[in-house]
PDB file of C-alpha atoms and ligand atoms in Angstrom:
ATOM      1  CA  UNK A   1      26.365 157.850-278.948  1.00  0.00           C
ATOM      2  CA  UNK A   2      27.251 157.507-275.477  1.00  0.00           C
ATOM      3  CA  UNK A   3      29.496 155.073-273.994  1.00  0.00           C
ATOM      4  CA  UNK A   4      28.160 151.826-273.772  1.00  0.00           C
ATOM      5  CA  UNK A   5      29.877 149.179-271.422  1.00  0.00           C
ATOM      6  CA  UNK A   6      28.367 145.354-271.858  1.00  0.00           C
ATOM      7  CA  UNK A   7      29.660 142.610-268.746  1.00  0.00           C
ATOM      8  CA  UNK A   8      28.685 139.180-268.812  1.00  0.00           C
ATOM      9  CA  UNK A   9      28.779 137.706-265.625  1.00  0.00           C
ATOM     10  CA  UNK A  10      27.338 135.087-263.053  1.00  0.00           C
ATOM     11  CA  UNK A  11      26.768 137.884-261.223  1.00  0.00           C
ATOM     12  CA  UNK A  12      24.765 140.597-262.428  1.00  0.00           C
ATOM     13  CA  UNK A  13      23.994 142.179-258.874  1.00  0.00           C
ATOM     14  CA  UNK A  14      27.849 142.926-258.142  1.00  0.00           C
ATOM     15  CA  UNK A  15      26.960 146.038-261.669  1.00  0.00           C
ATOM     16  CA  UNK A  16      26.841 148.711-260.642  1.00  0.00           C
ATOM     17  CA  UNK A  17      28.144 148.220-257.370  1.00  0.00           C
ATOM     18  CA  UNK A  18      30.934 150.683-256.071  1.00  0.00           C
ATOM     19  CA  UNK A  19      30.323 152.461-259.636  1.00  0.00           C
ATOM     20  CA  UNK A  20      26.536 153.450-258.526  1.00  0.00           C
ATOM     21  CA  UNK A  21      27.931 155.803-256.428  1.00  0.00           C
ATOM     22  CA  UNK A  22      29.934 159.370-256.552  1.00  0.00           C
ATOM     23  CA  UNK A  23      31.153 160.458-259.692  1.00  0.00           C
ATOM     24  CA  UNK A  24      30.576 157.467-261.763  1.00  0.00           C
ATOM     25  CA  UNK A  25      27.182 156.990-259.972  1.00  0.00           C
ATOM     26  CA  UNK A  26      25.882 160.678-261.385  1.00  0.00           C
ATOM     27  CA  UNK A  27      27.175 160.638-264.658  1.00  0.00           C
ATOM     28  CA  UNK A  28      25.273 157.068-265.091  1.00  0.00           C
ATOM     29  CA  UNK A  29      22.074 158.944-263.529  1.00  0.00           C
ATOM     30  CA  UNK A  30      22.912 161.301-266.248  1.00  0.00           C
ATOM     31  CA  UNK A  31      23.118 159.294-268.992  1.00  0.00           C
ATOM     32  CA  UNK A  32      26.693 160.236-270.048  1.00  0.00           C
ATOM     33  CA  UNK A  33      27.339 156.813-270.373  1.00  0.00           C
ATOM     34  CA  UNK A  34      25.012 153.254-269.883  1.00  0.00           C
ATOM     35  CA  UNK A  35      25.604 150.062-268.218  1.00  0.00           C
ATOM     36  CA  UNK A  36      24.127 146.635-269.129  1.00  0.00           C
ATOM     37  CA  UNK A  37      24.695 143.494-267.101  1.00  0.00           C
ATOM     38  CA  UNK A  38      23.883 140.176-268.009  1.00  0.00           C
ATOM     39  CA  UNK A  39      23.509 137.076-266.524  1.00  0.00           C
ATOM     40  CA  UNK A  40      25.425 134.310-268.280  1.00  0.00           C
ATOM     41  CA  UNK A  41      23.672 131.480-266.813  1.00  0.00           C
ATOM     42  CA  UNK A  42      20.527 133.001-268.842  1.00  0.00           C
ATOM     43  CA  UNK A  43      22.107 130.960-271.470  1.00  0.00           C
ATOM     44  CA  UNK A  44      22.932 127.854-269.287  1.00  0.00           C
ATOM     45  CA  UNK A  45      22.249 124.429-270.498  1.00  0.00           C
ATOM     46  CA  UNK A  46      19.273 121.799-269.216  1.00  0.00           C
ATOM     47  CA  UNK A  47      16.944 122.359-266.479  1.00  0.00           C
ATOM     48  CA  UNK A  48      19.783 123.673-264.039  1.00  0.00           C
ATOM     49  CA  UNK A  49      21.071 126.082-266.408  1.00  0.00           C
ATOM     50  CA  UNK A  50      24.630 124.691-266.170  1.00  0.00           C
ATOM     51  CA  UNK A  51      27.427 126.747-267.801  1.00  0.00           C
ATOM     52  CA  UNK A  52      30.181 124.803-266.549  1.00  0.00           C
ATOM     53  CA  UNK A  53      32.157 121.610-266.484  1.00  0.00           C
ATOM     54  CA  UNK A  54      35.559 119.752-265.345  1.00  0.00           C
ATOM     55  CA  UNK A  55      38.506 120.048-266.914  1.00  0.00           C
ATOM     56  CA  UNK A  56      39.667 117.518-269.774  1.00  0.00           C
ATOM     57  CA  UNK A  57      43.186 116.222-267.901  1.00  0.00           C
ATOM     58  CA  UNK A  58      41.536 116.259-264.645  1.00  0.00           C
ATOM     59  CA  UNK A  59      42.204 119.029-261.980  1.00  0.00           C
ATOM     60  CA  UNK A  60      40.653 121.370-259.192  1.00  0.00           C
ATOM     61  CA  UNK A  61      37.555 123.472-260.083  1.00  0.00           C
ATOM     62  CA  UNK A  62      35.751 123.575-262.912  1.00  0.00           C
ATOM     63  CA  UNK A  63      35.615 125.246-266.541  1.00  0.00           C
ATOM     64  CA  UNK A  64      33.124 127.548-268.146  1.00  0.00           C
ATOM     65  CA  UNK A  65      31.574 126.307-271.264  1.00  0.00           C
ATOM     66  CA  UNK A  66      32.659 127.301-274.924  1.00  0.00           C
ATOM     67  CA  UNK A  67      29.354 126.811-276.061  1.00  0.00           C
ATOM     68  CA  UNK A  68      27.450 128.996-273.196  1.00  0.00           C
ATOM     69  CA  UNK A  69      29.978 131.801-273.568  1.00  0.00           C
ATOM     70  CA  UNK A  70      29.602 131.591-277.398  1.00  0.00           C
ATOM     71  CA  UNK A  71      25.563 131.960-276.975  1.00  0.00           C
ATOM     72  CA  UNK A  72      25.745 134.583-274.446  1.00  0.00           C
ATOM     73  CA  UNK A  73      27.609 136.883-276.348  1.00  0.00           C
ATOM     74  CA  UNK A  74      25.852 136.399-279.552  1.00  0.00           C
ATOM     75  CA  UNK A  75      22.874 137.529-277.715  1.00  0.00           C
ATOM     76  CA  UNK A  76      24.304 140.594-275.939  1.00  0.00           C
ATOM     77  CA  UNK A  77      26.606 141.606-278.976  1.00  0.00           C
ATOM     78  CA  UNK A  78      25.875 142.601-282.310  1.00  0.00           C
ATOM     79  CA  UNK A  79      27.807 141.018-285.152  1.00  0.00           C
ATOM     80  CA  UNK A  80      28.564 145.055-286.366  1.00  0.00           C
ATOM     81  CA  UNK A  81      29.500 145.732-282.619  1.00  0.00           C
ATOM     82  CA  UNK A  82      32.668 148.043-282.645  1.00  0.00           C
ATOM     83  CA  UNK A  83      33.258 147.687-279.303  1.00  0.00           C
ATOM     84  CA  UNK A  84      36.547 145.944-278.210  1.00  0.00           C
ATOM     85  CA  UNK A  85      35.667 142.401-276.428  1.00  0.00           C
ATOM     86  CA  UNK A  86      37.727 142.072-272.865  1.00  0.00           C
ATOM     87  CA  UNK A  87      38.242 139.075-270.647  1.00  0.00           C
ATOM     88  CA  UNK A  88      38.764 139.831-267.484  1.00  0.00           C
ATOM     89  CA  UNK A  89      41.716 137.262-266.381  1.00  0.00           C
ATOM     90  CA  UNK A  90      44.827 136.715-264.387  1.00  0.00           C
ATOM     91  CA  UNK A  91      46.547 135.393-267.486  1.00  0.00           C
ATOM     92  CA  UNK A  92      45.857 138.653-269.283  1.00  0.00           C
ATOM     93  CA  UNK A  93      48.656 141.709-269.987  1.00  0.00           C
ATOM     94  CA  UNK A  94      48.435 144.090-267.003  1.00  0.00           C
ATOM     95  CA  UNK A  95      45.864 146.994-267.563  1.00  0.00           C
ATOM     96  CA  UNK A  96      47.784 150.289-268.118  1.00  0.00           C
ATOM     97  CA  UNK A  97      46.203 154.017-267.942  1.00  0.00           C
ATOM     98  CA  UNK A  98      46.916 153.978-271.647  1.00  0.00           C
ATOM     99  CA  UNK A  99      44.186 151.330-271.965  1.00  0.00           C
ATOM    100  CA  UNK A 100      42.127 153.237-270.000  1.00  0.00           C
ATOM    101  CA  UNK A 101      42.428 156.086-272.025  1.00  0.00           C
ATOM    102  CA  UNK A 102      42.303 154.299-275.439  1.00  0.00           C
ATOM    103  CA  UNK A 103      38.714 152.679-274.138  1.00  0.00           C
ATOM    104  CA  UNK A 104      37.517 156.029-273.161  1.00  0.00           C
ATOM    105  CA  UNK A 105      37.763 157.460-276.361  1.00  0.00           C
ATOM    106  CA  UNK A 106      35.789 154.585-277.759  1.00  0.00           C
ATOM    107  CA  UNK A 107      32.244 153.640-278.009  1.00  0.00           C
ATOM    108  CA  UNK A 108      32.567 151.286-275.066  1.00  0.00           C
ATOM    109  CA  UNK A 109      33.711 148.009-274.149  1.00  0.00           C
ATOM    110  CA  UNK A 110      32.005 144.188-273.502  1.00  0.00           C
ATOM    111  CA  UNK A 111      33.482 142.783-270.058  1.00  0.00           C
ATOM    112  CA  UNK A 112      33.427 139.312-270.535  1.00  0.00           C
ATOM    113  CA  UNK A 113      34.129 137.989-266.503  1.00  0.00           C
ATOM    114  CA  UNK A 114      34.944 133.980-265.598  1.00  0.00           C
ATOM    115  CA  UNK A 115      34.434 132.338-262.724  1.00  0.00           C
ATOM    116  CA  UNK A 116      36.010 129.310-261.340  1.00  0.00           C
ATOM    117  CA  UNK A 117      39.272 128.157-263.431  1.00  0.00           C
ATOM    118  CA  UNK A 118      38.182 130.312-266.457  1.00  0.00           C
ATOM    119  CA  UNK A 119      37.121 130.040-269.389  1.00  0.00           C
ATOM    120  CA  UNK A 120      37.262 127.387-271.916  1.00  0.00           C
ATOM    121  CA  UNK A 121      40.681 128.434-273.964  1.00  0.00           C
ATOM    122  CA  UNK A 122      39.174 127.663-277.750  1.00  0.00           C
ATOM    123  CA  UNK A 123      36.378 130.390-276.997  1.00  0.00           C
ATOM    124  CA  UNK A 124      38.776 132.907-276.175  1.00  0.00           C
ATOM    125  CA  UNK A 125      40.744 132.126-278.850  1.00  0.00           C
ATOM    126  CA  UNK A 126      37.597 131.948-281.306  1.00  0.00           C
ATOM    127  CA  UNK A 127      36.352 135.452-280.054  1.00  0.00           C
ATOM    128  CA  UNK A 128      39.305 137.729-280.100  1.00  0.00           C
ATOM    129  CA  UNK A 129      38.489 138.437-276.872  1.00  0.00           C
ATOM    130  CA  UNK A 130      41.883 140.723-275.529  1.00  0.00           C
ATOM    131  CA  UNK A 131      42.577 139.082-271.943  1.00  0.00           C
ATOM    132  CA  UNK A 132      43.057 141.623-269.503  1.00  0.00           C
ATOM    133  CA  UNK A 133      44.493 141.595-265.787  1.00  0.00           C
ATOM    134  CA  UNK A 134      44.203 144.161-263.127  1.00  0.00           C
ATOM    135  CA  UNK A 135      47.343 142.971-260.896  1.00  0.00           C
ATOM    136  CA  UNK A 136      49.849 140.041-259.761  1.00  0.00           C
ATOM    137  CA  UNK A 137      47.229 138.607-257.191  1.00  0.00           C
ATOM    138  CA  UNK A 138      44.357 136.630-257.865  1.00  0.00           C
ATOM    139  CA  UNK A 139      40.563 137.293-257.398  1.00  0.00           C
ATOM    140  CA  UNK A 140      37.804 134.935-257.249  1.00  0.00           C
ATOM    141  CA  UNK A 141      36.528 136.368-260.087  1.00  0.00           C
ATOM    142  CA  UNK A 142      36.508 138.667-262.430  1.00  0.00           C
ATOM    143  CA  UNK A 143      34.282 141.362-261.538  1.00  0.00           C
ATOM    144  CA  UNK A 144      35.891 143.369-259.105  1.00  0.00           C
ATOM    145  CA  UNK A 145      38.816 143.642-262.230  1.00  0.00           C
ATOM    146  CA  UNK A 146      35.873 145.048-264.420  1.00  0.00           C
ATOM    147  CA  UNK A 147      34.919 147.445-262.334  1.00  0.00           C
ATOM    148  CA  UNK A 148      38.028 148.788-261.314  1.00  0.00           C
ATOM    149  CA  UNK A 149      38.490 148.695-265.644  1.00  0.00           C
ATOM    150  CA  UNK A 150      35.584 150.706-265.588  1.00  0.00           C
ATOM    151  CA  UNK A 151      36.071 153.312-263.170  1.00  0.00           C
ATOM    152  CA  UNK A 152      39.411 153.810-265.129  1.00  0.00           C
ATOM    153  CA  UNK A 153      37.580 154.470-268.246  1.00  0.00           C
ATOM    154  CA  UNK A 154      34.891 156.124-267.197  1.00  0.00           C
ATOM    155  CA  UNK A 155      36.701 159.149-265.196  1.00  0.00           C
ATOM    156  CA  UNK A 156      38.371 160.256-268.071  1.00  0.00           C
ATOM    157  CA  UNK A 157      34.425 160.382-269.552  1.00  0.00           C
ATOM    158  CA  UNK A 158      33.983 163.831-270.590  1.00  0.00           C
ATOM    159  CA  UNK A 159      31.335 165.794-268.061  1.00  0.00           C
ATOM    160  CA  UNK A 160      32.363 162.356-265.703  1.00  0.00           C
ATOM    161  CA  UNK A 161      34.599 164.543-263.159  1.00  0.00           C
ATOM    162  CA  UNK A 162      34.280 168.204-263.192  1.00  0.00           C
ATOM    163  CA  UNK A 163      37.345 169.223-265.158  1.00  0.00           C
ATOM    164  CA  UNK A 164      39.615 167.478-262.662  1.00  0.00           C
ATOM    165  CA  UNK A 165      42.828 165.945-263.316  1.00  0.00           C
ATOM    166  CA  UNK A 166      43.238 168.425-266.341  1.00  0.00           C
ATOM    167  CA  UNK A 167      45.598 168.121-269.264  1.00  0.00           C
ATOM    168  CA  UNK A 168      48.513 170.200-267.714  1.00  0.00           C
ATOM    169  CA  UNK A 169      48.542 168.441-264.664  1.00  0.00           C
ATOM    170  CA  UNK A 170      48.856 165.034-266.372  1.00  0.00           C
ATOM    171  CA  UNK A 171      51.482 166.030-268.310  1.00  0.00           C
ATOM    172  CA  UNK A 172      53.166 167.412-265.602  1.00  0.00           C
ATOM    173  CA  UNK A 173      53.648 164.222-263.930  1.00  0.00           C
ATOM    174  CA  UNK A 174      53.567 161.888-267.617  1.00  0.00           C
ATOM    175  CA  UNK A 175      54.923 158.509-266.790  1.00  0.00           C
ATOM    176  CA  UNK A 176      55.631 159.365-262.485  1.00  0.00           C
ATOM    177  CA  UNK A 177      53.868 159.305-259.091  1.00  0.00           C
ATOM    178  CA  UNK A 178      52.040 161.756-258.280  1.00  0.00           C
ATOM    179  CA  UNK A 179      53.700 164.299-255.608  1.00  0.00           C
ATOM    180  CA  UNK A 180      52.412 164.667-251.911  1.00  0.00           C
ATOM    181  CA  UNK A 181      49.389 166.857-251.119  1.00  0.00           C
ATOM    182  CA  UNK A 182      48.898 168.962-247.667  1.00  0.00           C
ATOM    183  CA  UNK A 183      45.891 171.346-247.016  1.00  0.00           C
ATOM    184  CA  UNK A 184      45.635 172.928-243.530  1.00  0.00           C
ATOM    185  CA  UNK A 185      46.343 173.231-240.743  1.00  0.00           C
ATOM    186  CA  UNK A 186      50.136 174.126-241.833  1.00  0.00           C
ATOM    187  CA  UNK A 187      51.201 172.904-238.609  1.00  0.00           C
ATOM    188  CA  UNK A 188      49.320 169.568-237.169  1.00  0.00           C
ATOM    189  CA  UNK A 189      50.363 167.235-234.351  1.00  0.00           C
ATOM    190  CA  UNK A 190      53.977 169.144-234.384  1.00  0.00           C
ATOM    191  CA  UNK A 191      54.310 168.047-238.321  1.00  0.00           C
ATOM    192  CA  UNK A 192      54.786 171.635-240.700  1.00  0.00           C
ATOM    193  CA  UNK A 193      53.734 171.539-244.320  1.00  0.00           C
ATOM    194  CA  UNK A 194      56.780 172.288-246.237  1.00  0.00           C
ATOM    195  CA  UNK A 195      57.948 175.651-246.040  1.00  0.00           C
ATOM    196  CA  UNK A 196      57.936 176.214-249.928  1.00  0.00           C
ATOM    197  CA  UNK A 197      53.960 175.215-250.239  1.00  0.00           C
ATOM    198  CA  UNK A 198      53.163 178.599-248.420  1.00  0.00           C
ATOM    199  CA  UNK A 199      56.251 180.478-250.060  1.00  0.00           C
ATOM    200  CA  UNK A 200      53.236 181.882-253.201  1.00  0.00           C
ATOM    201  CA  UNK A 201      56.899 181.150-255.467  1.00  0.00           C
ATOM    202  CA  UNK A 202      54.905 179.408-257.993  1.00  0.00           C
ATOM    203  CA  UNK A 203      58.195 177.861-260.054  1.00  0.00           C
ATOM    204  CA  UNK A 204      59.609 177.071-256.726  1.00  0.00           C
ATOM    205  CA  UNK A 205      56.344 174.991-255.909  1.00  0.00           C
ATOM    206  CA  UNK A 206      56.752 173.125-259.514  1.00  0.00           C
ATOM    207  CA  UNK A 207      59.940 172.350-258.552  1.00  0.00           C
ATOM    208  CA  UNK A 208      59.735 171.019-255.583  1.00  0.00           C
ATOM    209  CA  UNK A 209      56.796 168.771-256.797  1.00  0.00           C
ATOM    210  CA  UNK A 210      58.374 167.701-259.535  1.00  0.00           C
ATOM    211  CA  UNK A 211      61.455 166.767-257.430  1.00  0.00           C
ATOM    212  CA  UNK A 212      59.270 164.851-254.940  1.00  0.00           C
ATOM    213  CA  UNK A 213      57.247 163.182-257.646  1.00  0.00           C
ATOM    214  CA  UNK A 214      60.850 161.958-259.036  1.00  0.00           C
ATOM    215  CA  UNK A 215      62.015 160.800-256.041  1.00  0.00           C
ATOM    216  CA  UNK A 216      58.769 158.625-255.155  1.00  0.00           C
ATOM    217  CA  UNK A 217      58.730 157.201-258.559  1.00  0.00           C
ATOM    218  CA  UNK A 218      62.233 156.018-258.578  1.00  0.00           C
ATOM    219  CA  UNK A 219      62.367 154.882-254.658  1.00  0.00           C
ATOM    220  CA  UNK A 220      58.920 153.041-254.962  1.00  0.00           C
ATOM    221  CA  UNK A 221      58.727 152.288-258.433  1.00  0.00           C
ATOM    222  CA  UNK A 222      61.908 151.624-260.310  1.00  0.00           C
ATOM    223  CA  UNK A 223      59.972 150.372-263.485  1.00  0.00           C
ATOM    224  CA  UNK A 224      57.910 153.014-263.518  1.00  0.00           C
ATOM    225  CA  UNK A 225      60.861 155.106-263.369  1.00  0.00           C
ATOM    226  CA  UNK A 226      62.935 153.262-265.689  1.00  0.00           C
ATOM    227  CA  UNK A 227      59.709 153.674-268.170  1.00  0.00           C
ATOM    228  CA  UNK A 228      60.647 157.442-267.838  1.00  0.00           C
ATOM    229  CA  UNK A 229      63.778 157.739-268.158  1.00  0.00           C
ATOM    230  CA  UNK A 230      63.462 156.057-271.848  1.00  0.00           C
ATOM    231  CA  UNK A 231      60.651 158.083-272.716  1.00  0.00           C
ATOM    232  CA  UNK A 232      62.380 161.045-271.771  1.00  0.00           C
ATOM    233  CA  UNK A 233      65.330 159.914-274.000  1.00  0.00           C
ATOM    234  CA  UNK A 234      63.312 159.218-276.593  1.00  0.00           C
ATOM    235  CA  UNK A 235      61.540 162.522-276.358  1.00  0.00           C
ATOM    236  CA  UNK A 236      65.001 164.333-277.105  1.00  0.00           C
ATOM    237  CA  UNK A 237      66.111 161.951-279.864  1.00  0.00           C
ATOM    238  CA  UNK A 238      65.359 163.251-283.546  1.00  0.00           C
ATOM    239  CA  UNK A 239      62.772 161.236-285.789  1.00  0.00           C
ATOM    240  CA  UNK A 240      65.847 160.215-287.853  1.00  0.00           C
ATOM    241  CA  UNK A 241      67.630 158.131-284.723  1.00  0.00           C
ATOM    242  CA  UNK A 242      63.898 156.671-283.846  1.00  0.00           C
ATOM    243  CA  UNK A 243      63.517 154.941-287.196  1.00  0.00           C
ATOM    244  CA  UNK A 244      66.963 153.211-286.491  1.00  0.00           C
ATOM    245  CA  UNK A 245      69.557 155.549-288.653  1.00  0.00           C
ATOM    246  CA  UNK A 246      72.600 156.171-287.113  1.00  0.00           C
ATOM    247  CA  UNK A 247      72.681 157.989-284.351  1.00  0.00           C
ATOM    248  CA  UNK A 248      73.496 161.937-284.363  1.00  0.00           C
ATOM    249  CA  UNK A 249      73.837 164.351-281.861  1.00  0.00           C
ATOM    250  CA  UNK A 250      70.517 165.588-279.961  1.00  0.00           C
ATOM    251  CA  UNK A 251      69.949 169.308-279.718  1.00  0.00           C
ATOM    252  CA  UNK A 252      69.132 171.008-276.376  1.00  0.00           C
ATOM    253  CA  UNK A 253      69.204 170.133-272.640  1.00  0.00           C
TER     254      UNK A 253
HETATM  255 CL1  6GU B   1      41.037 140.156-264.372  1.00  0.00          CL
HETATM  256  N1  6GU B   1      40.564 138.202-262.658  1.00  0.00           N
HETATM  257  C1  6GU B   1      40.833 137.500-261.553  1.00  0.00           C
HETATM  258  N2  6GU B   1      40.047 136.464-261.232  1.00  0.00           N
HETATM  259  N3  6GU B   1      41.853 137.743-260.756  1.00  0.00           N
HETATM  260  C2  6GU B   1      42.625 138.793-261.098  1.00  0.00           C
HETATM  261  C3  6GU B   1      42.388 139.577-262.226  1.00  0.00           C
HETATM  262  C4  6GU B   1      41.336 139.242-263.007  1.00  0.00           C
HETATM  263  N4  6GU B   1      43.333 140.533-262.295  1.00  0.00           N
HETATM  264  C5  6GU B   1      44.127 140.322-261.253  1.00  0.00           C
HETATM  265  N5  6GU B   1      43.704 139.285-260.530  1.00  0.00           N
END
């Protein structure tokens, strides 16, 4: 089956958007993977299709309706769907390329995106739906957070990019920043490409980008590069010290 990505929204015309074109663009020409966006207020109530309503308490802005939600994903979702239900939110856990890479492998994924303050909590709660943020800064809705969800996902599509970003390489730089590029000239505006990029010393060239990917990781990123450093000790413990035993000697550099 191909991958299958569902988003309920008030606003269908923002799908595909940025994802119609380039890589993700083709590959949905293709048919390596399918889009479907709905319109939520499909499933509005009354003559003027309402799916909101103000808050209980009192407060700014308004909240989407439990029962509109509820009715728009029954239509849109099977009750044998396999597909993991996100809700695209600022209250959600921040979306890491392990998600991405989870999703990928799966059959797909229903976006689920709110407007206005959100959605009513007891739907959320009622659904399972996993609430998902994209970054500490807030949107006016969630939409542009799917689709930057999606294009996540959908590069690491097989036949999505043509065998870029390959196994090795990711490896290579598990867990850091990515080193800095340079293509010609080698000398522009009186600024030369490092010397060791045109050396052809191909484990001097490693090094190098390995040291510069270190540095930028723990200069710009100090969580990031704390997240290393404990993977990388936890990489060289032994399965006994993982599971809590005491702690013996590890072997090796
Ligand atoms: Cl998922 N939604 C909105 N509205 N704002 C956000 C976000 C999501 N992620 C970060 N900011």
């Amino acid at each position: 089956m191909t991958w299958h990505a569902t988003v309920l929204t008030l606003f269908p015309a923002m799908f595909p958007g940025p994802l119609g074109a380039s890589l993700a663009g083709r590959a949905l020409e293709e048919g390596l993977w399918r889009l479907d966006a709905h319109d939520i207020r499909e499933h509005g109530l009354g003559r003027h299709r309402n799916v909101d309503d103000t808050p209980f308490g009192g407060g700014a802005g308004m909240v989407m309706r439990p029962d509109v939600i509820d009715t728009a994903l029954a239509a849109h979702r099977a009750p044998d769907d396999a597909r993991p239900l996100i809700y695209l939110t600022p209250r959600g856990r921040l979306l890491t390329q392990a998600d991405a890479a989870r999703w990928a492998k799966g059959p797909g994924l229903v976006l689920l995106c709110g407007r206005y303050e959100g959605l009513d909590q007891r739907v959320i709660e009622s659904t399972g739906a996993e609430e998902v943020s994209v970054g500490d800064y807030v949107l006016s809705g969630g939409e542009p957070a799917a689709l930057v969800l999606l294009d996540a996902c959908l590069r690491l599509l097989p036949g999505v990019m043509g065998g870029a970003g390959s196994a090795e390489e990711e490896s290579f730089t598990d867990g850091l920043l990515e080193y800095p590029h340079y293509t010609r000239p080698a000398e522009w505006q009186g600024r030369a490409v490092p010397p060791v990029l045109l050396s052809g010393d191909h484990g001097a060239i490693r090094d190098w980008r390995r040291d510069r990917a270190e540095d930028a990781t723990r200069t710009r990123r100090p969580d990031l590069w704390a997240a290393h450093l404990s993977q990388r000790m936890a990489g060289r413990r032994s399965p006994a010290d993982a599971t809590g035993s005491v702690a013996t000697a590890s072997a090796g550099p």
